[in-house]
Amino acid sequence: MKIRKFNRYPLSNTFMFIGLIIAFIAVICGSSIYTRIEMENKEIKNFRYNNEAVVNFYSQSEESLNLSDIATSKDINVEITLFAMSVGKYTRVVDIAYSYNEEPSYILKSGTLPSKEDINNGRRVVNVGEDLLEDVYVKGDTEYIKFDGIEYEVIGYFGSENSDVLDSIIYFVYECLDPYHKEILSNQDMLDLRFGSNYNDAIEEVSALFGNIPPNVEYSFEDAENFSNMISNDHEKDMYFFMVYAFAICICIIISELWICERMDEIAILKTVGLSIKNIVKRLYASILGIMCLALLISYIAVFAFYRVTGNEVVNMSGFVLVAVIMILSSVLVLLVPILKIKTIEPAKCINSRGNY
């Protein structure tokens, strides 16, 4: 689209251009947030079982909890979760597999989970998220990390190219713990346990367990359905952006009434020289698409400039395809009014032409 042609209709083009920039900034931000949330949901599900429940156990007496009373299962996996250990400068929460009856569906970015040989031999190994890389050190060809000052070999890393939700996860198997950490676990009066399986009914297993726990042990039970709701489901922010987009596009559709009115003489002349409505629509669509592409480019530049200034990353380029599809759909919506108007414009209208052609 030439500058001269743009200047021929400065009012409608300028309003359309500004409206589209607002719409595209909104849809870029909205689609980026939507894509990020969906990726995080997918990553979180990679660290969950198909069936699971979480139970908080606590002792009402001075006695410590006995793991063999509350965490033993022959059919499903039982994990101690949200257990604190110090790593470097920080205290981190870790997950510890206690009853290990099936392979967990945890997705590693690199390395392996503890093998049966590691578990049977009580080898001090651990899987960590990539956030802990600064605390990992190398001796020979082997990577190690210290928890509460005790050295463990790192055999695999959690992480994803698309999300950082797995980057802070720390995963142990109970048999692979140092005696010091086993001793700490044996002296707890409160523990959070996660019961999970990809094949068996975790709720049924937990319900059976409740009938056999000691009388001094109390518990609060959270079923699998409630626990699954903890997975990120917050789409409110992206919906706000899409509402702004929808409003801006509605404004652009209204502006298209002005846009087509400014072009009535041109359309009348094109009809006079024999161009069909289809060919005229193609020309107008090319004009709108040109304005939209320029608006999209300016929108991305504005969003990236915002990121450079504030450090707040609001663009996920994996959502670009969605943005492109919405842009094309937007151009069709904005062109609906002009198409309907074109049919009503008579060639005789060119008699009053302003002579701009």
C-alpha positions as YAML, in Angstrom:
chain: A
units: angstrom
residues:
- id: 1
  name: MET
  ca: [0.00, 0.00, 0.00]
- id: 2
  name: LYS
  ca: [1.59, 3.24, -1.16]
- id: 3
  name: ILE
  ca: [1.81, 6.28, 1.12]
- id: 4
  name: ARG
  ca: [0.05, 8.41, -1.50]
- id: 5
  name: LYS
  ca: [-2.84, 5.96, -1.50]
- id: 6
  name: PHE
  ca: [-2.97, 5.97, 2.28]
- id: 7
  name: ASN
  ca: [-3.06, 9.78, 2.34]
- id: 8
  name: ARG
  ca: [-5.97, 9.77, -0.08]
- id: 9
  name: TYR
  ca: [-8.23, 8.62, 2.79]
- id: 10
  name: PRO
  ca: [-6.39, 9.86, 5.90]
- id: 11
  name: LEU
  ca: [-9.37, 9.94, 8.27]
- id: 12
  name: SER
  ca: [-10.74, 6.41, 7.87]
- id: 13
  name: ASN
  ca: [-7.30, 4.83, 7.40]
- id: 14
  name: THR
  ca: [-5.92, 6.49, 10.54]
- id: 15
  name: PHE
  ca: [-8.88, 5.45, 12.70]
- id: 16
  name: MET
  ca: [-8.76, 1.94, 11.28]
- id: 17
  name: PHE
  ca: [-4.99, 1.75, 11.85]
- id: 18
  name: ILE
  ca: [-5.22, 2.86, 15.51]
- id: 19
  name: GLY
  ca: [-8.13, 0.52, 16.21]
- id: 20
  name: LEU
  ca: [-6.27, -2.43, 14.73]
- id: 21
  name: ILE
  ca: [-3.11, -1.67, 16.73]
- id: 22
  name: ILE
  ca: [-5.16, -1.75, 19.94]
- id: 23
  name: ALA
  ca: [-6.87, -4.96, 18.83]
- id: 24
  name: PHE
  ca: [-3.63, -6.71, 17.89]
- id: 25
  name: ILE
  ca: [-1.74, -5.68, 21.03]
- id: 26
  name: ALA
  ca: [-4.63, -7.16, 23.00]
- id: 27
  name: VAL
  ca: [-4.73, -10.38, 21.01]
- id: 28
  name: ILE
  ca: [-0.92, -10.78, 21.07]
- id: 29
  name: CYS
  ca: [-0.89, -10.48, 24.87]
- id: 30
  name: GLY
  ca: [-4.02, -12.60, 25.28]
- id: 31
  name: SER
  ca: [-2.85, -15.44, 23.03]
- id: 32
  name: SER
  ca: [0.59, -15.40, 24.67]
- id: 33
  name: ILE
  ca: [-0.91, -15.72, 28.15]
- id: 34
  name: TYR
  ca: [-3.31, -18.44, 26.93]
- id: 35
  name: THR
  ca: [-0.47, -20.40, 25.31]
- id: 36
  name: ARG
  ca: [1.70, -20.11, 28.43]
- id: 37
  name: ILE
  ca: [-1.09, -21.27, 30.75]
- id: 38
  name: GLU
  ca: [-1.89, -24.24, 28.53]
- id: 39
  name: MET
  ca: [1.79, -25.23, 28.38]
- id: 40
  name: GLU
  ca: [2.06, -25.00, 32.16]
- id: 41
  name: ASN
  ca: [-1.08, -27.10, 32.57]
- id: 42
  name: LYS
  ca: [0.40, -29.72, 30.27]
- id: 43
  name: GLU
  ca: [3.71, -29.71, 32.14]
- id: 44
  name: ILE
  ca: [1.98, -29.99, 35.54]
- id: 45
  name: LYS
  ca: [-0.05, -32.94, 34.27]
- id: 46
  name: ASN
  ca: [3.25, -34.62, 33.36]
- id: 47
  name: PHE
  ca: [4.02, -34.61, 37.09]
- id: 48
  name: ARG
  ca: [0.63, -36.01, 38.12]
- id: 49
  name: TYR
  ca: [-0.94, -39.47, 38.16]
- id: 50
  name: ASN
  ca: [-4.20, -40.29, 36.42]
- id: 51
  name: ASN
  ca: [-5.72, -41.08, 39.83]
- id: 52
  name: GLU
  ca: [-4.43, -39.42, 42.97]
- id: 53
  name: ALA
  ca: [-5.32, -38.01, 46.37]
- id: 54
  name: VAL
  ca: [-3.50, -35.91, 48.94]
- id: 55
  name: VAL
  ca: [-3.77, -36.52, 52.69]
- id: 56
  name: ASN
  ca: [-2.33, -34.47, 55.53]
- id: 57
  name: PHE
  ca: [-1.50, -36.67, 58.55]
- id: 58
  name: TYR
  ca: [-0.72, -35.25, 61.97]
- id: 59
  name: SER
  ca: [-0.14, -36.80, 65.40]
- id: 60
  name: GLN
  ca: [-2.25, -35.62, 68.33]
- id: 61
  name: SER
  ca: [0.18, -37.09, 70.87]
- id: 62
  name: GLU
  ca: [3.88, -36.60, 71.47]
- id: 63
  name: GLU
  ca: [4.61, -39.63, 69.32]
- id: 64
  name: SER
  ca: [5.99, -39.21, 65.81]
- id: 65
  name: LEU
  ca: [4.20, -40.53, 62.77]
- id: 66
  name: ASN
  ca: [5.15, -44.03, 61.68]
- id: 67
  name: LEU
  ca: [5.52, -44.10, 57.90]
- id: 68
  name: SER
  ca: [4.81, -47.83, 57.78]
- id: 69
  name: ASP
  ca: [1.35, -47.11, 59.26]
- id: 70
  name: ILE
  ca: [0.31, -44.36, 56.87]
- id: 71
  name: ALA
  ca: [2.41, -44.60, 53.70]
- id: 72
  name: THR
  ca: [2.62, -48.28, 52.80]
- id: 73
  name: SER
  ca: [0.71, -49.60, 49.80]
- id: 74
  name: LYS
  ca: [1.09, -52.74, 47.70]
- id: 75
  name: ASP
  ca: [-0.72, -51.38, 44.66]
- id: 76
  name: ILE
  ca: [-0.14, -47.64, 44.25]
- id: 77
  name: ASN
  ca: [2.66, -45.14, 44.70]
- id: 78
  name: VAL
  ca: [2.83, -43.12, 47.90]
- id: 79
  name: GLU
  ca: [4.96, -39.98, 48.07]
- id: 80
  name: ILE
  ca: [5.91, -37.67, 50.90]
- id: 81
  name: THR
  ca: [5.38, -34.21, 49.47]
- id: 82
  name: LEU
  ca: [6.20, -30.65, 50.54]
- id: 83
  name: PHE
  ca: [9.05, -31.88, 52.77]
- id: 84
  name: ALA
  ca: [11.68, -29.19, 53.41]
- id: 85
  name: MET
  ca: [15.45, -29.53, 52.86]
- id: 86
  name: SER
  ca: [18.14, -26.87, 52.61]
- id: 87
  name: VAL
  ca: [19.95, -26.51, 49.28]
- id: 88
  name: GLY
  ca: [22.67, -23.90, 48.98]
- id: 89
  name: LYS
  ca: [21.30, -20.60, 50.25]
- id: 90
  name: TYR
  ca: [17.65, -21.69, 50.23]
- id: 91
  name: THR
  ca: [15.18, -24.11, 51.76]
- id: 92
  name: ARG
  ca: [13.36, -26.15, 49.14]
- id: 93
  name: VAL
  ca: [10.39, -28.50, 49.27]
- id: 94
  name: VAL
  ca: [10.97, -32.00, 47.90]
- id: 95
  name: ASP
  ca: [8.91, -35.05, 46.91]
- id: 96
  name: ILE
  ca: [10.01, -38.44, 48.26]
- id: 97
  name: ALA
  ca: [8.61, -41.68, 46.80]
- id: 98
  name: TYR
  ca: [7.97, -44.04, 49.75]
- id: 99
  name: SER
  ca: [5.93, -46.91, 48.28]
- id: 100
  name: TYR
  ca: [7.18, -47.43, 44.74]
- id: 101
  name: ASN
  ca: [4.85, -49.89, 42.94]
- id: 102
  name: GLU
  ca: [4.72, -48.52, 39.40]
- id: 103
  name: GLU
  ca: [6.80, -46.29, 37.20]
- id: 104
  name: PRO
  ca: [5.71, -42.68, 37.71]
- id: 105
  name: SER
  ca: [4.79, -40.79, 34.55]
- id: 106
  name: TYR
  ca: [7.27, -38.01, 35.25]
- id: 107
  name: ILE
  ca: [8.81, -36.44, 32.18]
- id: 108
  name: LEU
  ca: [12.53, -35.72, 32.45]
- id: 109
  name: LYS
  ca: [14.28, -33.25, 30.19]
- id: 110
  name: SER
  ca: [17.49, -35.27, 30.49]
- id: 111
  name: GLY
  ca: [18.86, -38.24, 32.43]
- id: 112
  name: THR
  ca: [16.88, -41.03, 34.12]
- id: 113
  name: LEU
  ca: [14.78, -41.71, 37.19]
- id: 114
  name: PRO
  ca: [16.29, -43.99, 39.89]
- id: 115
  name: SER
  ca: [16.57, -47.56, 38.60]
- id: 116
  name: LYS
  ca: [15.56, -50.69, 40.54]
- id: 117
  name: GLU
  ca: [19.26, -51.32, 41.09]
- id: 118
  name: ASP
  ca: [19.69, -47.80, 42.52]
- id: 119
  name: ILE
  ca: [16.73, -48.37, 44.85]
- id: 120
  name: ASN
  ca: [17.77, -51.85, 45.97]
- id: 121
  name: ASN
  ca: [21.33, -50.69, 46.66]
- id: 122
  name: GLY
  ca: [20.23, -47.51, 48.44]
- id: 123
  name: ARG
  ca: [22.36, -45.39, 46.13]
- id: 124
  name: ARG
  ca: [22.20, -41.67, 47.03]
- id: 125
  name: VAL
  ca: [20.69, -40.25, 43.83]
- id: 126
  name: VAL
  ca: [18.20, -37.49, 43.07]
- id: 127
  name: ASN
  ca: [16.35, -35.81, 40.20]
- id: 128
  name: VAL
  ca: [16.17, -32.02, 40.26]
- id: 129
  name: GLY
  ca: [14.71, -29.17, 38.23]
- id: 130
  name: GLU
  ca: [16.91, -26.87, 36.19]
- id: 131
  name: ASP
  ca: [16.49, -24.05, 38.74]
- id: 132
  name: LEU
  ca: [18.97, -25.92, 40.93]
- id: 133
  name: LEU
  ca: [21.76, -25.96, 38.34]
- id: 134
  name: GLU
  ca: [23.66, -23.25, 40.22]
- id: 135
  name: ASP
  ca: [23.90, -25.61, 43.22]
- id: 136
  name: VAL
  ca: [25.13, -28.57, 41.15]
- id: 137
  name: TYR
  ca: [28.86, -29.25, 41.01]
- id: 138
  name: VAL
  ca: [30.97, -31.76, 39.10]
- id: 139
  name: LYS
  ca: [33.47, -34.26, 40.46]
- id: 140
  name: GLY
  ca: [35.17, -36.27, 37.75]
- id: 141
  name: ASP
  ca: [32.42, -36.94, 35.21]
- id: 142
  name: THR
  ca: [29.61, -37.01, 37.77]
- id: 143
  name: GLU
  ca: [27.26, -34.22, 38.90]
- id: 144
  name: TYR
  ca: [26.40, -33.79, 42.57]
- id: 145
  name: ILE
  ca: [24.27, -31.57, 44.78]
- id: 146
  name: LYS
  ca: [24.06, -31.23, 48.56]
- id: 147
  name: PHE
  ca: [20.88, -31.33, 50.62]
- id: 148
  name: ASP
  ca: [21.36, -30.35, 54.27]
- id: 149
  name: GLY
  ca: [25.09, -30.69, 53.59]
- id: 150
  name: ILE
  ca: [24.75, -34.30, 52.38]
- id: 151
  name: GLU
  ca: [25.95, -35.15, 48.88]
- id: 152
  name: TYR
  ca: [23.62, -36.78, 46.34]
- id: 153
  name: GLU
  ca: [24.38, -37.70, 42.74]
- id: 154
  name: VAL
  ca: [22.18, -35.93, 40.18]
- id: 155
  name: ILE
  ca: [21.00, -38.49, 37.62]
- id: 156
  name: GLY
  ca: [18.36, -36.48, 35.76]
- id: 157
  name: TYR
  ca: [16.79, -33.06, 35.29]
- id: 158
  name: PHE
  ca: [13.21, -31.85, 35.12]
- id: 159
  name: GLY
  ca: [12.51, -28.95, 32.80]
- id: 160
  name: SER
  ca: [10.85, -27.82, 29.61]
- id: 161
  name: GLU
  ca: [11.55, -25.49, 26.73]
- id: 162
  name: ASN
  ca: [7.99, -24.19, 26.95]
- id: 163
  name: SER
  ca: [7.43, -23.64, 30.67]
- id: 164
  name: ASP
  ca: [9.33, -23.18, 33.92]
- id: 165
  name: VAL
  ca: [6.74, -24.97, 36.06]
- id: 166
  name: LEU
  ca: [8.93, -28.10, 36.45]
- id: 167
  name: ASP
  ca: [12.19, -26.26, 37.02]
- id: 168
  name: SER
  ca: [12.01, -26.27, 40.83]
- id: 169
  name: ILE
  ca: [10.93, -29.89, 41.35]
- id: 170
  name: ILE
  ca: [13.13, -32.18, 43.49]
- id: 171
  name: TYR
  ca: [12.40, -35.93, 43.48]
- id: 172
  name: PHE
  ca: [13.85, -38.61, 45.78]
- id: 173
  name: VAL
  ca: [13.10, -42.28, 46.37]
- id: 174
  name: TYR
  ca: [13.02, -43.14, 50.09]
- id: 175
  name: GLU
  ca: [15.47, -46.05, 49.78]
- id: 176
  name: CYS
  ca: [17.98, -43.69, 48.13]
- id: 177
  name: LEU
  ca: [17.97, -41.24, 51.05]
- id: 178
  name: ASP
  ca: [20.91, -40.84, 53.40]
- id: 179
  name: PRO
  ca: [20.29, -42.28, 56.93]
- id: 180
  name: TYR
  ca: [20.25, -38.70, 58.25]
- id: 181
  name: HIS
  ca: [17.21, -37.79, 56.16]
- id: 182
  name: LYS
  ca: [15.48, -41.08, 56.97]
- id: 183
  name: GLU
  ca: [15.96, -40.28, 60.65]
- id: 184
  name: ILE
  ca: [14.41, -36.83, 60.19]
- id: 185
  name: LEU
  ca: [11.39, -38.37, 58.45]
- id: 186
  name: SER
  ca: [10.92, -40.83, 61.32]
- id: 187
  name: ASN
  ca: [10.57, -37.93, 63.78]
- id: 188
  name: GLN
  ca: [7.80, -35.95, 62.08]
- id: 189
  name: ASP
  ca: [4.45, -35.27, 63.72]
- id: 190
  name: MET
  ca: [2.93, -33.91, 60.48]
- id: 191
  name: LEU
  ca: [3.34, -35.13, 56.89]
- id: 192
  name: ASP
  ca: [1.63, -34.54, 53.55]
- id: 193
  name: LEU
  ca: [1.29, -37.71, 51.49]
- id: 194
  name: ARG
  ca: [0.28, -38.07, 47.88]
- id: 195
  name: PHE
  ca: [-1.30, -41.36, 46.82]
- id: 196
  name: GLY
  ca: [-1.22, -41.87, 43.07]
- id: 197
  name: SER
  ca: [-1.58, -44.42, 40.31]
- id: 198
  name: ASN
  ca: [-2.04, -44.45, 36.57]
- id: 199
  name: TYR
  ca: [-3.92, -47.77, 36.74]
- id: 200
  name: ASN
  ca: [-5.56, -48.28, 40.18]
- id: 201
  name: ASP
  ca: [-8.13, -46.32, 42.17]
- id: 202
  name: ALA
  ca: [-6.17, -44.12, 44.57]
- id: 203
  name: ILE
  ca: [-9.31, -43.05, 46.46]
- id: 204
  name: GLU
  ca: [-10.23, -46.66, 47.21]
- id: 205
  name: GLU
  ca: [-6.71, -47.39, 48.47]
- id: 206
  name: VAL
  ca: [-6.66, -44.35, 50.73]
- id: 207
  name: SER
  ca: [-10.13, -45.11, 52.10]
- id: 208
  name: ALA
  ca: [-8.99, -48.62, 53.05]
- id: 209
  name: LEU
  ca: [-5.91, -47.16, 54.74]
- id: 210
  name: PHE
  ca: [-7.99, -44.89, 56.98]
- id: 211
  name: GLY
  ca: [-9.49, -47.90, 58.77]
- id: 212
  name: ASN
  ca: [-6.06, -49.09, 59.94]
- id: 213
  name: ILE
  ca: [-4.24, -45.97, 61.11]
- id: 214
  name: PRO
  ca: [-3.42, -45.57, 64.84]
- id: 215
  name: PRO
  ca: [-6.01, -43.73, 66.99]
- id: 216
  name: ASN
  ca: [-3.60, -40.88, 67.80]
- id: 217
  name: VAL
  ca: [-3.25, -39.97, 64.11]
- id: 218
  name: GLU
  ca: [-5.63, -37.47, 62.56]
- id: 219
  name: TYR
  ca: [-5.90, -36.64, 58.88]
- id: 220
  name: SER
  ca: [-7.50, -34.27, 56.40]
- id: 221
  name: PHE
  ca: [-8.38, -35.77, 53.06]
- id: 222
  name: GLU
  ca: [-8.44, -34.10, 49.68]
- id: 223
  name: ASP
  ca: [-9.84, -36.20, 46.86]
- id: 224
  name: ALA
  ca: [-8.39, -36.46, 43.40]
- id: 225
  name: GLU
  ca: [-10.99, -34.17, 41.83]
- id: 226
  name: ASN
  ca: [-10.28, -31.35, 44.28]
- id: 227
  name: PHE
  ca: [-6.55, -31.81, 43.98]
- id: 228
  name: SER
  ca: [-6.69, -31.72, 40.18]
- id: 229
  name: ASN
  ca: [-8.26, -28.27, 40.48]
- id: 230
  name: MET
  ca: [-4.92, -27.04, 41.81]
- id: 231
  name: ILE
  ca: [-3.62, -27.34, 38.25]
- id: 232
  name: SER
  ca: [-3.46, -23.84, 36.79]
- id: 233
  name: ASN
  ca: [-6.81, -22.91, 35.34]
- id: 234
  name: ASP
  ca: [-6.48, -19.15, 35.51]
- id: 235
  name: HIS
  ca: [-7.55, -17.82, 32.13]
- id: 236
  name: GLU
  ca: [-8.96, -14.57, 33.49]
- id: 237
  name: LYS
  ca: [-6.08, -12.41, 32.24]
- id: 238
  name: ASP
  ca: [-6.18, -13.70, 28.69]
- id: 239
  name: MET
  ca: [-9.97, -13.28, 28.64]
- id: 240
  name: TYR
  ca: [-9.56, -9.61, 29.57]
- id: 241
  name: PHE
  ca: [-7.22, -9.14, 26.61]
- id: 242
  name: PHE
  ca: [-9.58, -10.96, 24.23]
- id: 243
  name: MET
  ca: [-12.46, -8.76, 25.43]
- id: 244
  name: VAL
  ca: [-10.39, -5.68, 24.60]
- id: 245
  name: TYR
  ca: [-9.64, -7.23, 21.19]
- id: 246
  name: ALA
  ca: [-13.33, -7.93, 20.54]
- id: 247
  name: PHE
  ca: [-14.27, -4.36, 21.52]
- id: 248
  name: ALA
  ca: [-11.54, -2.88, 19.28]
- id: 249
  name: ILE
  ca: [-12.62, -5.02, 16.32]
- id: 250
  name: CYS
  ca: [-16.24, -3.92, 16.83]
- id: 251
  name: ILE
  ca: [-15.03, -0.32, 16.68]
- id: 252
  name: CYS
  ca: [-13.11, -1.13, 13.48]
- id: 253
  name: ILE
  ca: [-16.26, -2.62, 11.96]
- id: 254
  name: ILE
  ca: [-18.07, 0.63, 12.75]
- id: 255
  name: ILE
  ca: [-15.16, 2.62, 11.31]
- id: 256
  name: SER
  ca: [-15.40, 0.52, 8.14]
- id: 257
  name: GLU
  ca: [-18.67, 2.36, 7.46]
- id: 258
  name: LEU
  ca: [-16.65, 5.59, 7.21]
- id: 259
  name: TRP
  ca: [-13.90, 3.71, 5.40]
- id: 260
  name: ILE
  ca: [-16.23, 2.61, 2.60]
- id: 261
  name: CYS
  ca: [-18.06, 5.97, 2.42]
- id: 262
  name: GLU
  ca: [-14.76, 7.70, 1.64]
- id: 263
  name: ARG
  ca: [-14.26, 5.26, -1.24]
- id: 264
  name: MET
  ca: [-17.70, 5.50, -2.82]
- id: 265
  name: ASP
  ca: [-16.48, 7.60, -5.77]
- id: 266
  name: GLU
  ca: [-13.60, 5.22, -6.42]
- id: 267
  name: ILE
  ca: [-15.90, 2.18, -6.33]
- id: 268
  name: ALA
  ca: [-18.39, 3.87, -8.67]
- id: 269
  name: ILE
  ca: [-15.60, 4.57, -11.19]
- id: 270
  name: LEU
  ca: [-14.36, 0.96, -10.94]
- id: 271
  name: LYS
  ca: [-17.89, -0.26, -11.65]
- id: 272
  name: THR
  ca: [-18.14, 2.16, -14.59]
- id: 273
  name: VAL
  ca: [-14.99, 0.77, -16.21]
- id: 274
  name: GLY
  ca: [-16.41, -2.74, -15.92]
- id: 275
  name: LEU
  ca: [-14.80, -4.24, -12.81]
- id: 276
  name: SER
  ca: [-16.94, -6.88, -11.15]
- id: 277
  name: ILE
  ca: [-17.92, -6.70, -7.48]
- id: 278
  name: LYS
  ca: [-15.61, -9.67, -6.84]
- id: 279
  name: ASN
  ca: [-12.58, -7.83, -8.25]
- id: 280
  name: ILE
  ca: [-13.47, -4.65, -6.36]
- id: 281
  name: VAL
  ca: [-13.73, -6.65, -3.11]
- id: 282
  name: LYS
  ca: [-10.30, -8.16, -3.81]
- id: 283
  name: ARG
  ca: [-8.81, -4.67, -4.16]
- id: 284
  name: LEU
  ca: [-10.43, -3.46, -0.95]
- id: 285
  name: TYR
  ca: [-9.40, -6.62, 0.91]
- id: 286
  name: ALA
  ca: [-5.80, -6.10, -0.21]
- id: 287
  name: SER
  ca: [-6.02, -2.54, 1.12]
- id: 288
  name: ILE
  ca: [-7.38, -3.67, 4.50]
- id: 289
  name: LEU
  ca: [-4.87, -6.53, 4.70]
- id: 290
  name: GLY
  ca: [-2.06, -4.06, 4.05]
- id: 291
  name: ILE
  ca: [-3.25, -1.83, 6.90]
- id: 292
  name: MET
  ca: [-3.58, -4.91, 9.14]
- id: 293
  name: CYS
  ca: [-0.10, -6.22, 8.40]
- id: 294
  name: LEU
  ca: [1.39, -2.82, 9.19]
- id: 295
  name: ALA
  ca: [-0.70, -2.62, 12.40]
- id: 296
  name: LEU
  ca: [0.45, -6.12, 13.40]
- id: 297
  name: LEU
  ca: [4.10, -5.18, 12.85]
- id: 298
  name: ILE
  ca: [3.72, -2.00, 14.92]
- id: 299
  name: SER
  ca: [1.92, -4.00, 17.63]
- id: 300
  name: TYR
  ca: [4.77, -6.53, 17.96]
- id: 301
  name: ILE
  ca: [7.33, -3.70, 18.02]
- id: 302
  name: ALA
  ca: [5.35, -1.97, 20.80]
- id: 303
  name: VAL
  ca: [5.04, -5.17, 22.85]
- id: 304
  name: PHE
  ca: [8.74, -6.02, 22.49]
- id: 305
  name: ALA
  ca: [9.66, -2.43, 23.39]
- id: 306
  name: PHE
  ca: [7.52, -2.78, 26.53]
- id: 307
  name: TYR
  ca: [9.40, -5.98, 27.39]
- id: 308
  name: ARG
  ca: [12.79, -4.32, 26.88]
- id: 309
  name: VAL
  ca: [11.85, -1.40, 29.13]
- id: 310
  name: THR
  ca: [10.05, -3.29, 31.92]
- id: 311
  name: GLY
  ca: [11.50, -6.80, 31.68]
- id: 312
  name: ASN
  ca: [7.95, -8.14, 31.78]
- id: 313
  name: GLU
  ca: [7.75, -10.84, 29.11]
- id: 314
  name: VAL
  ca: [4.27, -10.80, 27.62]
- id: 315
  name: VAL
  ca: [4.95, -12.38, 24.22]
- id: 316
  name: ASN
  ca: [5.19, -16.08, 23.49]
- id: 317
  name: MET
  ca: [6.11, -16.55, 19.84]
- id: 318
  name: SER
  ca: [4.60, -20.04, 19.86]
- id: 319
  name: GLY
  ca: [1.25, -18.23, 19.81]
- id: 320
  name: PHE
  ca: [2.09, -16.41, 16.56]
- id: 321
  name: VAL
  ca: [0.04, -18.85, 14.44]
- id: 322
  name: LEU
  ca: [-3.03, -18.11, 16.57]
- id: 323
  name: VAL
  ca: [-2.42, -14.37, 16.16]
- id: 324
  name: ALA
  ca: [-2.08, -14.75, 12.38]
- id: 325
  name: VAL
  ca: [-5.33, -16.73, 12.16]
- id: 326
  name: ILE
  ca: [-7.15, -14.12, 14.25]
- id: 327
  name: MET
  ca: [-5.70, -11.36, 12.07]
- id: 328
  name: ILE
  ca: [-7.07, -12.96, 8.89]
- id: 329
  name: LEU
  ca: [-10.44, -13.55, 10.57]
- id: 330
  name: SER
  ca: [-10.44, -9.92, 11.71]
- id: 331
  name: SER
  ca: [-9.86, -8.68, 8.18]
- id: 332
  name: VAL
  ca: [-12.87, -10.67, 6.98]
- id: 333
  name: LEU
  ca: [-15.07, -9.28, 9.78]
- id: 334
  name: VAL
  ca: [-13.98, -5.71, 9.12]
- id: 335
  name: LEU
  ca: [-14.68, -6.12, 5.40]
- id: 336
  name: LEU
  ca: [-18.27, -7.35, 5.88]
- id: 337
  name: VAL
  ca: [-19.78, -3.85, 5.98]
- id: 338
  name: PRO
  ca: [-17.86, -2.65, 2.88]
- id: 339
  name: ILE
  ca: [-18.97, -5.73, 0.90]
- id: 340
  name: LEU
  ca: [-22.62, -5.03, 1.72]
- id: 341
  name: LYS
  ca: [-22.17, -1.36, 0.81]
- id: 342
  name: ILE
  ca: [-20.45, -2.06, -2.51]
- id: 343
  name: LYS
  ca: [-23.60, -3.71, -3.86]
- id: 344
  name: THR
  ca: [-25.60, -0.54, -3.22]
- id: 345
  name: ILE
  ca: [-23.18, 1.89, -4.92]
- id: 346
  name: GLU
  ca: [-24.31, 2.78, -8.45]
- id: 347
  name: PRO
  ca: [-21.84, 3.64, -11.28]
- id: 348
  name: ALA
  ca: [-23.65, 6.99, -11.67]
- id: 349
  name: LYS
  ca: [-22.13, 7.98, -8.34]
- id: 350
  name: CYS
  ca: [-18.88, 8.77, -10.17]
- id: 351
  name: ILE
  ca: [-20.56, 11.86, -11.67]
- id: 352
  name: ASN
  ca: [-19.98, 13.53, -8.32]
- id: 353
  name: SER
  ca: [-16.41, 12.28, -8.15]
- id: 354
  name: ARG
  ca: [-13.91, 14.53, -6.42]
- id: 355
  name: GLY
  ca: [-11.38, 13.74, -9.12]
- id: 356
  name: ASN
  ca: [-8.83, 12.05, -6.93]
- id: 357
  name: TYR
  ca: [-8.09, 9.23, -9.35]
...
